[in-house]
CSV table of C-alpha atoms in Angstrom, one decimal:
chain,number,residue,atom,x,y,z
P,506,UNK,CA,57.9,18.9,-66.9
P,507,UNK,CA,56.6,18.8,-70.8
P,508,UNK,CA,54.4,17.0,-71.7
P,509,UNK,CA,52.7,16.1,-75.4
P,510,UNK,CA,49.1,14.1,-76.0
P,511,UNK,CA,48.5,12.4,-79.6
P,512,UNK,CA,45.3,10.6,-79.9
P,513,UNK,CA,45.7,6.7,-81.1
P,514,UNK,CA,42.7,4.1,-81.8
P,515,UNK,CA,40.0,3.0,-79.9
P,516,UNK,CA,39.8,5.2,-77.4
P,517,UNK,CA,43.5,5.2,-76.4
P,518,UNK,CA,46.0,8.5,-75.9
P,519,UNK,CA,49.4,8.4,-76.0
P,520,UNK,CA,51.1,11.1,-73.2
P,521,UNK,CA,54.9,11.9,-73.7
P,522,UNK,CA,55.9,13.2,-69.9
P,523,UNK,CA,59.7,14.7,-70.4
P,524,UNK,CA,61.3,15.6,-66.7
P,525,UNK,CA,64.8,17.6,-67.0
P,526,UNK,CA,67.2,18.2,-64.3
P,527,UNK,CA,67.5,19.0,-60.2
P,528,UNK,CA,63.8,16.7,-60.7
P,529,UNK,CA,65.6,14.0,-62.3
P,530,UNK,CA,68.7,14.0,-60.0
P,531,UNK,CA,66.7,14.0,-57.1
P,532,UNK,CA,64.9,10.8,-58.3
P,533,UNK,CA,68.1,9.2,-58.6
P,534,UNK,CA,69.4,10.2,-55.2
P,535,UNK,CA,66.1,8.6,-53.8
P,536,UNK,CA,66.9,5.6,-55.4
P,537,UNK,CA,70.1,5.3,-53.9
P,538,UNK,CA,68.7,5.9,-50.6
P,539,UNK,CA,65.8,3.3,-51.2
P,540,UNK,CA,68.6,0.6,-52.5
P,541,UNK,CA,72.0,1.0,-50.6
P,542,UNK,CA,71.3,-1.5,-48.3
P,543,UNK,CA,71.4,-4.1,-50.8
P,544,UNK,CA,74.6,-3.2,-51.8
P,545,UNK,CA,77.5,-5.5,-49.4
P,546,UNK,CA,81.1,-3.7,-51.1
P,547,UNK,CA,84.1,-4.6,-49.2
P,548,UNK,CA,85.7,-1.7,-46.8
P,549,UNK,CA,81.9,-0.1,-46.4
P,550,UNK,CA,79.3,-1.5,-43.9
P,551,UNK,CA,76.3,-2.4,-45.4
P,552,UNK,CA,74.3,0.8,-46.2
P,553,UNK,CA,77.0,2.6,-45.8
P,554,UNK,CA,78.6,2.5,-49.2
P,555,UNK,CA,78.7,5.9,-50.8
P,556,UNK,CA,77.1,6.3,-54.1
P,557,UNK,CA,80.1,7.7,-56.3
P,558,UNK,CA,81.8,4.1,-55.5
P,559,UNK,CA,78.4,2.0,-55.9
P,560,UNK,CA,78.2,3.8,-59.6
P,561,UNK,CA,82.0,3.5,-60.2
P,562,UNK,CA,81.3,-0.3,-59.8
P,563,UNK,CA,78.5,-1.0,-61.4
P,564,UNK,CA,77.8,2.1,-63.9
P,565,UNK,CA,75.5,5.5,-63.6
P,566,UNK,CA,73.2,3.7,-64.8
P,567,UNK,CA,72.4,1.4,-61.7
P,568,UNK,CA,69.8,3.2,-60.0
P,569,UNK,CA,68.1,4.4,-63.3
P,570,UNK,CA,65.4,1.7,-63.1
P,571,UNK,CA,64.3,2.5,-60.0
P,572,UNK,CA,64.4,6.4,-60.5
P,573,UNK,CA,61.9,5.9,-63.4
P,574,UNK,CA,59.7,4.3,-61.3
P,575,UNK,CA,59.4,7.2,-58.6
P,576,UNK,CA,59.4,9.7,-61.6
P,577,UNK,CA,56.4,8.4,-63.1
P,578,UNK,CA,54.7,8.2,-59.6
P,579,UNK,CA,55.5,11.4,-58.8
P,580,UNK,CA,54.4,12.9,-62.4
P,581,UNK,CA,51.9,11.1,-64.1
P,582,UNK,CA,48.6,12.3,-62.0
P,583,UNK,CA,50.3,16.0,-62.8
P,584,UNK,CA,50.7,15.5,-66.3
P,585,UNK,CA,47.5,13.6,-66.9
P,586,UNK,CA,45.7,16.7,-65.1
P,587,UNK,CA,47.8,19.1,-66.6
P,588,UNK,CA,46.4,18.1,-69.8
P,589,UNK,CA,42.3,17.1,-69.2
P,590,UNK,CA,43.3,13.4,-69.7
P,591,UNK,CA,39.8,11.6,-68.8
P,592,UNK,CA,41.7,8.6,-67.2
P,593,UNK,CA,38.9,5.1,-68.2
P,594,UNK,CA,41.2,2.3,-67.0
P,595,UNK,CA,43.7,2.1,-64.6
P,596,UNK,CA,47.5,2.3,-65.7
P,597,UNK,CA,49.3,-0.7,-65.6
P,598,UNK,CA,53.4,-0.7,-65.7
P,599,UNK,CA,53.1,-2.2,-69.4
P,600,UNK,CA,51.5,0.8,-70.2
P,601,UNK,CA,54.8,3.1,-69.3
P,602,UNK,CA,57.7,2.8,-72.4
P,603,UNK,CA,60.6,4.6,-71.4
P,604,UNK,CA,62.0,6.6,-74.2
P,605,UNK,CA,65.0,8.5,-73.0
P,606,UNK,CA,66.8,8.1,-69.8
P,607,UNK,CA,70.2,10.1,-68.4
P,608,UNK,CA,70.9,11.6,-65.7
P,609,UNK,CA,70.2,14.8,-66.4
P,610,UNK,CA,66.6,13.5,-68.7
P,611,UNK,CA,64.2,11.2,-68.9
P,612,UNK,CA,61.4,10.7,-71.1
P,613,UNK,CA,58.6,8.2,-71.1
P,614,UNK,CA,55.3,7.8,-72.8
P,615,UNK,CA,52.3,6.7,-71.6
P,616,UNK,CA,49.4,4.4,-73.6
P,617,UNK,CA,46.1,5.7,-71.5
P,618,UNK,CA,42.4,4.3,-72.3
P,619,UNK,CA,40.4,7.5,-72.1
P,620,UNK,CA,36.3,7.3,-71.6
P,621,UNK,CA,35.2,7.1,-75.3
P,622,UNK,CA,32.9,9.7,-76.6
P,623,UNK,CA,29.3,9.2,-76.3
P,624,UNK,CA,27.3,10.4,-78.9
P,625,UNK,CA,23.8,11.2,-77.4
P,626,UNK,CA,20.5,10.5,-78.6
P,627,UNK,CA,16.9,11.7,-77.8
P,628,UNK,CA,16.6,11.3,-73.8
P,629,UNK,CA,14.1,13.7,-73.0
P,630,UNK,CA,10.3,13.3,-73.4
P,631,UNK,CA,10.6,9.2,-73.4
P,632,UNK,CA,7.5,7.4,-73.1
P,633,UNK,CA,7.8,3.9,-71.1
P,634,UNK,CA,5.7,1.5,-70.6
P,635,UNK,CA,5.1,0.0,-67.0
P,636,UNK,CA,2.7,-2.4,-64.5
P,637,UNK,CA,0.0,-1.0,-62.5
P,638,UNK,CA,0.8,-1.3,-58.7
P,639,UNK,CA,-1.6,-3.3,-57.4
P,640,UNK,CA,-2.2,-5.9,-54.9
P,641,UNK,CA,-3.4,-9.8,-55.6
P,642,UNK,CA,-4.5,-12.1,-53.5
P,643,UNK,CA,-1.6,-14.2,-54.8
P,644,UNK,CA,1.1,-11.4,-53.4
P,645,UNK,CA,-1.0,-11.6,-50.0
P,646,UNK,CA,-0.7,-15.4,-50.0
P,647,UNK,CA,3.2,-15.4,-51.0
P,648,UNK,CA,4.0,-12.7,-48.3
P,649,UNK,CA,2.1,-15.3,-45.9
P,650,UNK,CA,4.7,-18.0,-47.3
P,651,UNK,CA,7.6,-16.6,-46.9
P,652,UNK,CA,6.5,-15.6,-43.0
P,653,UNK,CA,6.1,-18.9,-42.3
P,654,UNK,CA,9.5,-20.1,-43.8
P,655,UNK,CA,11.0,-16.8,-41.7
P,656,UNK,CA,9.1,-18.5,-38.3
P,657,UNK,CA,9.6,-22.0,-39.2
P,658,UNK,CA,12.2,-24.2,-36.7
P,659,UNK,CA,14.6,-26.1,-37.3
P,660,UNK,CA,14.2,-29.7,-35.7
P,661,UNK,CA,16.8,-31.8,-34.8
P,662,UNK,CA,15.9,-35.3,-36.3
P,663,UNK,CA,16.4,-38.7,-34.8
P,664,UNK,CA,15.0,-42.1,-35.8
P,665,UNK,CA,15.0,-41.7,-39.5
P,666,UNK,CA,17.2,-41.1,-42.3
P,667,UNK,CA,18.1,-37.9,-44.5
P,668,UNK,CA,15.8,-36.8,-46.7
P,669,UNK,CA,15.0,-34.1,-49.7
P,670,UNK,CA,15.2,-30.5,-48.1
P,671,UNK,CA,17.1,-31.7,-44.9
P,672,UNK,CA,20.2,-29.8,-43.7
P,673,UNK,CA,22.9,-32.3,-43.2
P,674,UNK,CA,25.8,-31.0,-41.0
P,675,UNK,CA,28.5,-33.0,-42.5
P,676,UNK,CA,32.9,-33.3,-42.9
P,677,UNK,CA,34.0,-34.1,-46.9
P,678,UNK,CA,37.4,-34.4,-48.6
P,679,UNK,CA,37.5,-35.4,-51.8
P,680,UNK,CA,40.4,-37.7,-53.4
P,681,UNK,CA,41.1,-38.0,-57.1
P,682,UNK,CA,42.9,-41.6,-57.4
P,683,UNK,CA,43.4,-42.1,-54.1
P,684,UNK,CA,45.0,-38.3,-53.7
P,685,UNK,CA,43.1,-35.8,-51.3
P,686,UNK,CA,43.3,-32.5,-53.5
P,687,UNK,CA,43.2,-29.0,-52.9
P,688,UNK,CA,40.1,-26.9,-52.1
P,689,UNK,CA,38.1,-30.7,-51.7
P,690,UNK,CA,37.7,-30.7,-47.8
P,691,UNK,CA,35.2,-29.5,-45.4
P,692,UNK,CA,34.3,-29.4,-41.7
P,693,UNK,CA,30.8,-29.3,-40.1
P,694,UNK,CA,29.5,-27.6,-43.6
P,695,UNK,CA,26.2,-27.5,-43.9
P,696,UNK,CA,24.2,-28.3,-46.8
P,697,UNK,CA,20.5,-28.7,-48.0
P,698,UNK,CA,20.1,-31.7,-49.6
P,699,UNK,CA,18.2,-31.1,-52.8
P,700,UNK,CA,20.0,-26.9,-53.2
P,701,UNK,CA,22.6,-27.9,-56.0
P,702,UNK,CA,25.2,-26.4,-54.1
P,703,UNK,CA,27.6,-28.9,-54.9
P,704,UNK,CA,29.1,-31.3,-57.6
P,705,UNK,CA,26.1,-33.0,-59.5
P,706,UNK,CA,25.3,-36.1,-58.0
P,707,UNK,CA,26.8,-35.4,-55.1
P,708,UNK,CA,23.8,-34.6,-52.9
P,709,UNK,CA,21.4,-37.4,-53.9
P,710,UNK,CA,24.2,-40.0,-52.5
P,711,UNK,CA,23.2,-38.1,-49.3
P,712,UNK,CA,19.5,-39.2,-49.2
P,713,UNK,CA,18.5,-41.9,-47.6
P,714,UNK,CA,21.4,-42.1,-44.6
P,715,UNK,CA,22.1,-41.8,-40.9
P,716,UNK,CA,23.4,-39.7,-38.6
P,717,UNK,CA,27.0,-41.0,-38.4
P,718,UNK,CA,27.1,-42.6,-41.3
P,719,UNK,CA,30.1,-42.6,-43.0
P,720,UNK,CA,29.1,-42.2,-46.8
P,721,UNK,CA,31.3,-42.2,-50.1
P,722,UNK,CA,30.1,-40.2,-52.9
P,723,UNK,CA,31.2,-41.0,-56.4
P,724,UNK,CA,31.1,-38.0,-59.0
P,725,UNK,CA,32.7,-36.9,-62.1
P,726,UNK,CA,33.6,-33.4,-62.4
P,727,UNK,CA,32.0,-31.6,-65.4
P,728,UNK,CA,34.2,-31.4,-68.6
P,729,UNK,CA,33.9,-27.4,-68.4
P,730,UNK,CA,35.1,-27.4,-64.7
P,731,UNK,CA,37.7,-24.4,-64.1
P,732,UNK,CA,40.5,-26.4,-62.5
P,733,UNK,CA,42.0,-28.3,-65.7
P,734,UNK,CA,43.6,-31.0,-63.6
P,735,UNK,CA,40.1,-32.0,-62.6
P,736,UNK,CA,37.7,-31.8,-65.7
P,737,UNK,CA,35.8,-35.2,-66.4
P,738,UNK,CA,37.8,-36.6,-63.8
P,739,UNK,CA,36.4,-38.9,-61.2
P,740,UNK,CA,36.3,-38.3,-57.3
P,741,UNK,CA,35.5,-39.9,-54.2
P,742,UNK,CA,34.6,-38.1,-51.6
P,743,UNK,CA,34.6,-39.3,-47.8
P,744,UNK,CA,31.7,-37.9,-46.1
P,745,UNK,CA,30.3,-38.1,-42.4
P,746,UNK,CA,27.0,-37.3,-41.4
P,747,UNK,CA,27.0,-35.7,-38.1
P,748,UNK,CA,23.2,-34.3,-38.1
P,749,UNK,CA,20.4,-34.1,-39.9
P,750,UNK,CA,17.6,-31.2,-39.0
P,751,UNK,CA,14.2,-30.5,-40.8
P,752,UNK,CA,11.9,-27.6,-40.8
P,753,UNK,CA,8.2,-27.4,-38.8
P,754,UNK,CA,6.3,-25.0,-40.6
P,755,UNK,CA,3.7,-23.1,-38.2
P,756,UNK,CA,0.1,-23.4,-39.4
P,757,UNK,CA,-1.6,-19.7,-40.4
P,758,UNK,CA,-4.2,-19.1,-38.0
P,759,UNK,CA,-5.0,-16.1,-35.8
P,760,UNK,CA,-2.5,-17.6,-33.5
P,761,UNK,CA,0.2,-17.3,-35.7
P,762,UNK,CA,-1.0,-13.3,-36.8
P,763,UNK,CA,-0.8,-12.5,-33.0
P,764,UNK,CA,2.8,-13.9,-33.2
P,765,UNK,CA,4.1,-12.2,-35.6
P,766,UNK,CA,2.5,-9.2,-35.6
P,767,UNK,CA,0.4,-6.5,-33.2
P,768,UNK,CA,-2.8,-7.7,-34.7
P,769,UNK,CA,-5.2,-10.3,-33.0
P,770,UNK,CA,-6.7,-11.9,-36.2
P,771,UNK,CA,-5.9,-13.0,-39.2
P,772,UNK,CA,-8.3,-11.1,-41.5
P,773,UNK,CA,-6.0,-7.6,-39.4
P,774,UNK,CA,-2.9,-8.7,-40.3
P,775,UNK,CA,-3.6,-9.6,-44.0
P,776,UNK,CA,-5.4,-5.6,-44.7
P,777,UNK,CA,-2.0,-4.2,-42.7
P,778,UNK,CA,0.1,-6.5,-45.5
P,779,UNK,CA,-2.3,-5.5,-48.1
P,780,UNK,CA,-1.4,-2.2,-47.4
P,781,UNK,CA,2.8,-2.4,-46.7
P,782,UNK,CA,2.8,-4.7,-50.0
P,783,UNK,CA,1.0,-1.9,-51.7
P,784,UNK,CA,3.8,0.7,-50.6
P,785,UNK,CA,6.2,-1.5,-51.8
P,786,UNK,CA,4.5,-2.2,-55.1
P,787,UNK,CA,4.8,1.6,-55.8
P,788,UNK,CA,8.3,1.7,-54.5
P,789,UNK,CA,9.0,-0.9,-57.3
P,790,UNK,CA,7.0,0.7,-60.2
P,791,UNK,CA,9.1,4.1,-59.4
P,792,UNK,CA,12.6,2.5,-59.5
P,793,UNK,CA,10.9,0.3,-62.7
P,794,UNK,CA,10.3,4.1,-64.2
P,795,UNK,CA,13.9,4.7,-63.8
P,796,UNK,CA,15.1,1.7,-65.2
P,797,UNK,CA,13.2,1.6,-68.1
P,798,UNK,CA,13.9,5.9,-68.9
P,799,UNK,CA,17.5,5.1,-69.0
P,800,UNK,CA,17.6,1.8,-70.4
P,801,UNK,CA,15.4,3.9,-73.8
P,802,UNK,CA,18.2,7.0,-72.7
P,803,UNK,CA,21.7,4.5,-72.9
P,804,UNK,CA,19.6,2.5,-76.2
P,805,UNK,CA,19.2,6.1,-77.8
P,806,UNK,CA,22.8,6.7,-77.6
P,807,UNK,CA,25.6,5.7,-79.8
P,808,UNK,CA,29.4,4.8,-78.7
P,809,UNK,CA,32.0,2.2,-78.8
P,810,UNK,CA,33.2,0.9,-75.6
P,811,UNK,CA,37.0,-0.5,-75.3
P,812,UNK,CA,37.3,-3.9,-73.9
P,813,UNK,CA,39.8,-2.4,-71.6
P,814,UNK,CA,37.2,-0.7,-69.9
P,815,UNK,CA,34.5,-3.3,-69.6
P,816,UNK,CA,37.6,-5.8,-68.2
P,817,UNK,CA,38.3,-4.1,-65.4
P,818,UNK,CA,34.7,-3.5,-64.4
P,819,UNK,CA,34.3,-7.0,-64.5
P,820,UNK,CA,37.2,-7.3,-62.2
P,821,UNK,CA,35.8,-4.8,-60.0
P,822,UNK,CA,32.4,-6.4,-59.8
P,823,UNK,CA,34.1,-10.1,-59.3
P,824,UNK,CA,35.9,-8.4,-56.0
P,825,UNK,CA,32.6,-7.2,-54.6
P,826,UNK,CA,31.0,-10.6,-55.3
P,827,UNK,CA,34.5,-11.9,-53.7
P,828,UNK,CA,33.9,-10.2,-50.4
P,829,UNK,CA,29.9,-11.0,-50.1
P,830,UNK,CA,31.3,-14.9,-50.4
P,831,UNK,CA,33.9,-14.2,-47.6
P,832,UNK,CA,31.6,-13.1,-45.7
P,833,UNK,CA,29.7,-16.4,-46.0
P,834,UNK,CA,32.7,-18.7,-45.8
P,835,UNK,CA,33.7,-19.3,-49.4
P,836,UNK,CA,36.5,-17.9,-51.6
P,837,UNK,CA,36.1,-17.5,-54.9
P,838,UNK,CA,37.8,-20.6,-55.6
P,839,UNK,CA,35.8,-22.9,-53.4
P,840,UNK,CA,32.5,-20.8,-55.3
P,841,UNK,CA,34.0,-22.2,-58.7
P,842,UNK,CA,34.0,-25.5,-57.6
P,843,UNK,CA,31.4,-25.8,-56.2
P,844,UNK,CA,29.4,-24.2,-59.3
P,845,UNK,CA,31.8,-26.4,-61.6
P,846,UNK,CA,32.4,-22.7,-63.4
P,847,UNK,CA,36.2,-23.1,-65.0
P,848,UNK,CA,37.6,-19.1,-64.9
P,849,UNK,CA,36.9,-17.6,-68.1
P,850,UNK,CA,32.9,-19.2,-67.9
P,851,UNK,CA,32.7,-17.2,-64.6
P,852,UNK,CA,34.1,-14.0,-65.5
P,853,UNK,CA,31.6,-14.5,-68.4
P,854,UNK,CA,28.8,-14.5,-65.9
P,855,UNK,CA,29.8,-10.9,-65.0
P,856,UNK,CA,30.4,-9.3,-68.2
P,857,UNK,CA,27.1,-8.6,-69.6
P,858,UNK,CA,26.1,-6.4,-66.1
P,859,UNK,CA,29.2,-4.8,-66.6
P,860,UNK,CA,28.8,-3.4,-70.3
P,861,UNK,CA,25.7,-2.7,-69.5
P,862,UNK,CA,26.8,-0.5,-66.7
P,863,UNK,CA,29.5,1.0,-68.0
P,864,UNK,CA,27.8,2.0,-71.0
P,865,UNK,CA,24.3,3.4,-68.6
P,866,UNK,CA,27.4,5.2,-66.7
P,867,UNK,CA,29.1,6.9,-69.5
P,868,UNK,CA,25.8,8.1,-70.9
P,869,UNK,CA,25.1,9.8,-67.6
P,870,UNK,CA,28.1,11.6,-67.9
P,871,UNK,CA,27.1,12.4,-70.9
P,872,UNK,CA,24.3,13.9,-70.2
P,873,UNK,CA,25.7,15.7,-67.0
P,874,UNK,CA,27.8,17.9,-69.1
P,875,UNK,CA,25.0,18.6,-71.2
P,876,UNK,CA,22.6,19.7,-69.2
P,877,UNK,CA,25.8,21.5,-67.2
P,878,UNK,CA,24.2,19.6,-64.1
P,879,UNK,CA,26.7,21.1,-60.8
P,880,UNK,CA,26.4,20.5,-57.3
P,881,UNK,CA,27.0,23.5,-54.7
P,882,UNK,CA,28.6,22.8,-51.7
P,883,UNK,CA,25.6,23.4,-50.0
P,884,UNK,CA,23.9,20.6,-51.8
P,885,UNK,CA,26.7,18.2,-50.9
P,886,UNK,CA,26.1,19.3,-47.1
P,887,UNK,CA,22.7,18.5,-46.7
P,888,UNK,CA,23.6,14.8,-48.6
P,889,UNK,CA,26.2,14.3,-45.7
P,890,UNK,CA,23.8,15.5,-43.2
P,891,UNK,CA,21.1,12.7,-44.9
P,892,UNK,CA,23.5,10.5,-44.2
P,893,UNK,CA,25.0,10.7,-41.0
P,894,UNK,CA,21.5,10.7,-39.7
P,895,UNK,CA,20.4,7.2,-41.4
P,896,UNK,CA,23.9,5.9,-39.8
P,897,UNK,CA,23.9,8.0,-37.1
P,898,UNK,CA,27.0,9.5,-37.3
P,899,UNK,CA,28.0,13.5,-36.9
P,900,UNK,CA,28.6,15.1,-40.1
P,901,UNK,CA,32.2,15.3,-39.2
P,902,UNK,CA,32.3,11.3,-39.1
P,903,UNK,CA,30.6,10.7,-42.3
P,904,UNK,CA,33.5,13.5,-44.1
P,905,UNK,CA,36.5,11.5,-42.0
P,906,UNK,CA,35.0,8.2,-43.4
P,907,UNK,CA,34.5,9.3,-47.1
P,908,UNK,CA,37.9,11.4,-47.0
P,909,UNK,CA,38.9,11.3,-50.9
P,910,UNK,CA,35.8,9.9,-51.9
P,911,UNK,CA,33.9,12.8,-51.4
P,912,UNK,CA,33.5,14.4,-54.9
P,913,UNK,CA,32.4,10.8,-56.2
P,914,UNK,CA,29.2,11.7,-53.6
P,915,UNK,CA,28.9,15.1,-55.4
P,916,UNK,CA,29.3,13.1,-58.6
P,917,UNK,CA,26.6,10.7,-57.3
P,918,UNK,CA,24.1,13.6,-57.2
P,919,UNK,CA,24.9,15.2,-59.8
P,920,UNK,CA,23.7,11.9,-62.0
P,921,UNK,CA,21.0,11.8,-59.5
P,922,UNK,CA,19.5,14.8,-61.1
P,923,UNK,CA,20.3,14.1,-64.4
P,924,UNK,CA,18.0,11.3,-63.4
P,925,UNK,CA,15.5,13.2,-62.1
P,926,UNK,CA,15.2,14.9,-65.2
P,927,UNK,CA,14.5,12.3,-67.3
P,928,UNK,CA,12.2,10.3,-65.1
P,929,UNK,CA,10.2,14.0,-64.9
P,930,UNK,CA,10.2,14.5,-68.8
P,931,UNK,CA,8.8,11.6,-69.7
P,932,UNK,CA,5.6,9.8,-69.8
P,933,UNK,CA,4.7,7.2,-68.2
P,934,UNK,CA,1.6,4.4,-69.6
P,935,UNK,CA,0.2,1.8,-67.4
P,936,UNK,CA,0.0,-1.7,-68.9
């Protein structure tokens, strides 16, 4: 195998992969073995039809296709390694042009987005700027809230109708003139009147009804919506009320301290939350350091990210997002509707994060090989060991479940101290 880089624009490379030979015939006899059973030629049972004959009928060059394809699966990591290529964005088959193809050659070349280069700036010795930790009254008392929201209990409600802040337990499905469409219908959903979660509009036709009511809501879809046979369209949507609950918030007292907590009074339980919110508060400021160290670090440093790159971290971040909304019951689609985001508006939401965090990423790496930050082996045991005892696992567990992911831990640590580094160089003034 040859192989020949040229460097194009923005961050692209261009990798020539030539394969001569027994490499390229046995591609080709794969390819017959993957495909003879679609072949049906007269006198042969199916599968059976020898590859002379299949070629004889339909030219050498029938199983060429496919023979490019398990070339370049079985090369390209090779040849990309073989010559340093820092790989940025995932090859697509649009990015393979085949050149040059025989049966005894084939050449193709390879467009590859490679991590741009990252010219750094000062990022040792910063000075940031953050809060004191420190403890109001007003932290105490907001603490307090949100334990009584945590304790307060749902009551099922009879007598009156809905109103703002009540969860409605209800069926929909939606019709655009007088056609149910798709994605429009729900059973036994829940929804707080009053939380936005749906269409606007469609929660205040909610107030003011019965259980087993059944209730028709009249909206328009926004004009942006993300479905295009739906924008500024009208709906109705059939709706039945099946239950309406409120919330009883307990009353803070020293009986409600005793119940939530091992102290007997009130005045205990509020010097105890002084103390954990205190804790916390210095938690905060620490990762606050961080942040603001490599935000002044990544601002510092100069380089030109390729769309490429930010594009499919946005489609990386969108699957994450994806599978926390599965596990609440929604897909992505039913999300956009809901949010009356069309697709572009919500993969807009997502980009910003994302260049931001490619860039902070790139300029870690940067300053990884600057520093010549490494991790020993040794280092990357007692990580594992860390973490099979927060899951508790064995440290064999924790290797079987990481498998090929572990040198992304030992790259992990490695911006870990790179990290360290800066948060201990610089200096640090409270507000």
């Amino acid at each position: 195998m040859n192989t020949e880089v040229k460097s194009l624009e923005n961050s692209q490379v261009s990798l020539t992969v030539t394969v001569e030979g027994k490499v390229v015939q046995d591609a080709i006899t794969q390819a017959y073995n993957e495909m003879k059973n679609e072949f049906n030629i007269q006198g042969f049972r199916k599968g059976k039809v020898p590859r002379p004959v299949i070629e004889k009928m339909y030219g050498k060059e029938v199983f060429f296709d496919s023979a490019v394809g398990i070339l370049v699966n079985n090369t390209i990591e090779d040849a990309m390694d073989k010559e340093n290529i820092d790989v940025a964005v995932t090859l697509r088959s649009e990015d393979i042009e085949v050149t040059e193809m025989t049966s005894e050659k084939i050449v193709y070349t390879a467009t590859i987005t490679v991590n741009p280069e990252v010219k750094l700036g000062e990022y040792k010795n910063l000075e940031v700027t953050v809060p004191a930790a420190e403890v109001t009254e007003e932290d105490i008392n907001q603490a307090i809230a949100q334990e009584v929201e945590k304790n307060a209990r749902e009551i099922s409600v009879e007598g009156r109708t809905t109103q703002p802040q009540d969860k409605v337990t209800i069926d929909f499905e939606g019709f655009i003139d007088g056609v149910a469409f798709e994605g429009g219908a729900g059973t036994n959903h829940d929804l707080v009147l009053g939380s936005k979660s749906f269409i606007p509009g469609f929660e205040d036709q909610l107030i003011g009804k019965n259980i087993g009511d059944d209730v028709d809501v009249n909206v328009t879809f926004p004009e942006d919506y993300h479905a295009d046979d739906l924008k500024g369209k009208p709906a109705l949507f059939k709706v039945k009320i099946h239950a309406i609950k409120s919330r009883e918030l307990p009353e803070v007292n020293d009986d409600f301290a005793a119940d939530i907590s091992e102290f007997d009074t009130l005045a205990e339980y509020k010097e105890d939350l002084k103390a954990t919110l205190l804790k916390r508060k210095e938690s905060e400021r620490t990762r606050e350091i961080e942040s603001r160290v490599v935000e002044k670090a990544s601002a510092n440093a100069t380089v030109e990210i390729p769309t490429a790159i930010i594009e499919e971290e946005v489609d990386r971040n969108i699957h994450q997002f994806g599978q926390r909304m599965q596990g609440q019951g929604l897909n992505l689609e039913q999300y956009m509707q809901f949010t009356g985001l069309d697709k572009e508006a919500f993969r807009d939401n997502f980009r910003k994060d994302a260049k931001e965090g490619v860039r902070t990423r790139l300029v870690f790496q940067a300053i990884v090989k600057a520093e010549g930050f490494e991790v020993s082996d040794e280092e990357l045991d007692d990580e594992i060991k860390i973490i099979a005892e927060q899951y508790k696992m064995t440290v064999d567990q924790v290797k079987m479940s990481m498998g090929a992911n572990m040198e992304e831990l030992r790259t992990d640590l490695k911006v870990q101290k790179a990290l360290d580094m800066l948060v201990e160089t610089s200096t640090v003034v409270t507000e």
